[in-house]
Amino acid sequence: MPLIEESDAASEVRAVYDDIKTTRQVDRVNNFWKALAVHPPALRRTWESVKEVMAPGALDPLVKEMLYVAVSVTNGCEYCIASHTAAARAKGMTDEQHGELLAVVGMANETNALANGLAVPVDDAFKTS
Amino acid sequence: MPLIEESDAASEVRAVYDDIKTTRQVDRVNNFWKALAVHPPALRRTWESVKEVMAPGALDPLVKEMLYVAVSVTNGCEYCIASHTAAARAKGMTDEQHGELLAVVGMANETNALANGLAVPVDDAFKTS
Amino acid sequence: MPLIEESDAASEVRAVYDDIKTTRQVDRVNNFWKALAVHPPALRRTWESVKEVMAPGALDPLVKEMLYVAVSVTNGCEYCIASHTAAARAKGMTDEQHGELLAVVGMANETNALANGLAVPVDDAFKTS
Amino acid sequence: MPLIEESDAASEVRAVYDDIKTTRQVDRVNNFWKALAVHPPALRRTWESVKEVMAPGALDPLVKEMLYVAVSVTNGCEYCIASHTAAARAKGMTDEQHGELLAVVGMANETNALANGLAVPVDDAFKTS
Amino acid sequence: MPLIEESDAASEVRAVYDDIKTTRQVDRVNNFWKALAVHPPALRRTWESVKEVMAPGALDPLVKEMLYVAVSVTNGCEYCIASHTAAARAKGMTDEQHGELLAVVGMANETNALANGLAVPVDDAFKTS
Amino acid sequence: MPLIEESDAASEVRAVYDDIKTTRQVDRVNNFWKALAVHPPALRRTWESVKEVMAPGALDPLVKEMLYVAVSVTNGCEYCIASHTAAARAKGMTDEQHGELLAVVGMANETNALANGLAVPVDDAFKTS
């Protein structure tokens, strides 16, 4: 798949790249966006959604990055694990926090399998939450 | 699958149930453990691991519960989604935090698929993180 | 989705149902086949493949059923977990074997996540196996 | 991610490495453990669980390794497929057994999808197993 | 989880419900949107994206619905399988097309597992596509 | 894993290779089949099924290839994404169609997660489809 470099980007793509750099206060756009730029409507729509979802809100940005890592690890998405682990570190994730994050993700994948395998019925107490 | 009720539990199982109730300060054991109790060594080993992994540490317990929800949603484990969403609420997760948690998990599942589908190469900048 | 009962089955479907009952030495066809019978070519092709793959060979039939359970648990397929757990029990799986099977499946799901999350490079020693 | 080599390991990590080598009667520790060693509590806890789960019991060790391969293939975990396929071969898995193992795993993934897609209701006969 | 009925919806939510009904030319909103309405920003953002992605374009709407079913079956999402299978039928999917759709999805899940299990290297001929 | 080249193939394998080349009107066999050829019964059975499932029918071959890509992307199978994306292009998929295909797959993975996370009950209207 081609990557659309900033110097080769049409104005529609360039505008998204510029917004990514401004929003994230970085000086380069990472490969995910350069690959997605082959489909400009998908680039714009995906960036607008990511920008909105990952903005500070009721959850802080580092927690959001760690949630992103948890999903990416569970799906085994190599690119996403690399990029969101880097983003979490840039937002202050320590080695110890990374270790605990992976421990929770590993344990959750284990007990998800056990709950499936045992066909555990949902407790009444959990049905109203 | 049978559920081993507390009143029917052998002493090895009863000891685990008691530790769950004491550690979590709850007065009942949820169905996951009652189902796992058919295999006492698995019950003991799984509980010891969950207890260690979910204890307060470099990450706070609510963040750990939300990571658990993120994995469970990605795997589509109905029981685990119900039980860990309830646990997160018991630890203070608000409606707004829940909404943002699910938004991040949804977005991560989407961009995981896009990164896979486009076979995006990992940026050199991410390789040393 | 409708289930095609034996009494309503066209001859093409009936022939597959009869072969299932003869091969497995059972007196009823389970719902999976009755649902698939809406698409007779898929019914025939799937049964022929399952029959060939699950026949005794270099692996014994109980091991094959347990492998089927391991995949079904990992995918969280409720129907498949129920039907293949029942089939494994019918072939002699004990409670203790079931407990160990689920323990291995749970552990594998956990370490799969850890290996992904840590981006562990494959050892040279494993590359020639 | 760094790999902690045996010569650089702190005593807590070294003790786990030594136990891995003794238990498995091998003279090197594979990369999974060297990567996990960045987080010593996770290294210790994971190894203790793997050691207990993979020990001979009601299922023989080769069957356990094949179950591990089945899960790893279903999750698409490249590292885990490579390491557990090598481990299964070291425990005597033949080419023919490997072929049958993969055939069952492939078929299970296919019929899991079909059962999901058809929303097949669980047979009453399977509910008491 | 609560479902926000149309009669109870605040104006922000009501506006989205109205747009869903107008765009799809239906007289009711399905449960997915009523559940998502607990988080109004997620409701609006998700609907805007779904509306744009599922609109007629280079692919016709029925093909898009069948792709949606393929993903939902692979993930084992019961709700999504039910809703998008119904949507595909409403757009004209025949029984025979449904049968072929599921057959392709089943086969793809099987060969994905085989390609993973065999660690097949990507052909040079596929690298430039 | 070894790849069985055409020049080294035993007659049973050679016959399958020849049928693949004739059916697809290509002059080489891709690596998937060369890897599977280590297990000749699996090679033959898998090819016969793929040949039948992917033949023109109620769905046209390009739609079938795009469904294959959708599943492969969802599973994160690198080999399968590469090979079936190439096959779809060879059957006429345009850049714009590819962009829309990935957009639908991404969106479906997102809303699958949201539907799971919110435990949305299936609408009565969808139960009879």
CSV table of N, CA and C in Angstrom, one decimal, chain A residues 4 7-8 13 19 26 29-30 32 36 42 50-52 54 61 69 72 74 83 91 95 98 100 106 114 119 121 129:
chain,number,residue,atom,x,y,z
A,4,ILE,N,0.9,8.3,1.6
A,4,ILE,CA,0.9,9.6,1.0
A,4,ILE,C,1.7,10.6,1.8
A,7,SER,N,4.4,16.0,1.4
A,7,SER,CA,4.8,16.8,0.3
A,7,SER,C,4.0,16.5,-1.0
A,8,ASP,N,3.4,15.3,-1.0
A,8,ASP,CA,2.6,14.9,-2.2
A,8,ASP,C,1.1,15.0,-1.9
A,13,VAL,N,-6.2,16.5,1.8
A,13,VAL,CA,-5.5,15.6,2.7
A,13,VAL,C,-4.5,16.5,3.6
A,19,ASP,N,-4.1,19.6,10.7
A,19,ASP,CA,-4.9,19.5,12.0
A,19,ASP,C,-4.4,18.5,12.9
A,26,VAL,N,2.7,17.8,17.3
A,26,VAL,CA,3.8,17.0,16.8
A,26,VAL,C,4.2,17.6,15.5
A,29,VAL,N,3.3,13.4,10.8
A,29,VAL,CA,2.1,12.6,10.8
A,29,VAL,C,2.5,11.1,10.7
A,30,ASN,N,1.9,10.2,11.5
A,30,ASN,CA,2.4,8.9,11.5
A,30,ASN,C,1.8,8.1,10.3
A,32,PHE,N,-0.1,5.6,9.8
A,32,PHE,CA,-1.5,5.2,9.8
A,32,PHE,C,-2.3,6.2,8.9
A,36,LEU,N,-4.1,5.8,5.2
A,36,LEU,CA,-5.5,6.1,5.1
A,36,LEU,C,-5.8,7.2,4.0
A,42,ALA,N,-12.4,8.8,4.1
A,42,ALA,CA,-12.1,8.0,5.2
A,42,ALA,C,-11.1,8.6,6.2
A,50,VAL,N,-11.6,10.3,15.8
A,50,VAL,CA,-10.5,10.1,16.8
A,50,VAL,C,-10.2,11.3,17.6
A,51,LYS,N,-10.2,12.5,16.9
A,51,LYS,CA,-9.9,13.7,17.6
A,51,LYS,C,-11.0,14.0,18.7
A,52,GLU,N,-12.2,13.7,18.4
A,52,GLU,CA,-13.3,13.9,19.4
A,52,GLU,C,-13.2,12.9,20.5
A,54,MET,N,-10.7,11.1,21.6
A,54,MET,CA,-9.5,11.1,22.4
A,54,MET,C,-9.2,12.4,23.1
A,61,PRO,N,-6.6,11.8,29.2
A,61,PRO,CA,-6.0,11.3,27.9
A,61,PRO,C,-5.1,10.0,28.1
A,69,VAL,N,-4.6,0.8,24.0
A,69,VAL,CA,-3.6,-0.3,24.0
A,69,VAL,C,-4.3,-1.6,24.4
A,72,SER,N,-6.1,-3.0,21.4
A,72,SER,CA,-5.2,-3.4,20.4
A,72,SER,C,-4.4,-4.6,20.7
A,74,THR,N,-5.6,-7.0,22.6
A,74,THR,CA,-6.6,-8.1,22.5
A,74,THR,C,-6.8,-8.5,21.1
A,83,SER,N,1.9,2.0,18.1
A,83,SER,CA,1.6,3.4,18.1
A,83,SER,C,1.0,3.9,19.4
A,91,LYS,N,2.6,10.4,27.0
A,91,LYS,CA,1.7,11.0,27.9
A,91,LYS,C,2.0,10.7,29.4
A,95,ASP,N,7.0,2.5,33.3
A,95,ASP,CA,7.3,1.1,33.1
A,95,ASP,C,6.3,0.2,34.0
A,98,HIS,N,2.9,0.3,32.7
A,98,HIS,CA,2.8,-0.5,31.5
A,98,HIS,C,2.7,-2.0,31.9
A,100,GLU,N,1.5,-3.2,34.7
A,100,GLU,CA,0.2,-3.5,35.3
A,100,GLU,C,-0.9,-3.5,34.2
A,106,GLY,N,-3.9,-9.3,30.1
A,106,GLY,CA,-3.7,-10.7,30.0
A,106,GLY,C,-4.7,-11.5,30.9
A,114,LEU,N,-12.5,-18.4,30.4
A,114,LEU,CA,-13.0,-19.2,31.4
A,114,LEU,C,-14.5,-19.0,31.5
A,119,ALA,N,-19.8,-21.2,30.5
A,119,ALA,CA,-21.2,-20.8,30.2
A,119,ALA,C,-21.8,-20.2,31.5
A,121,PRO,N,-23.8,-18.1,33.9
A,121,PRO,CA,-25.0,-17.2,33.8
A,121,PRO,C,-24.7,-15.9,34.5
A,129,SER,N,-27.1,-2.9,36.3
A,129,SER,CA,-26.1,-1.9,36.4
A,129,SER,C,-26.0,-1.1,35.1
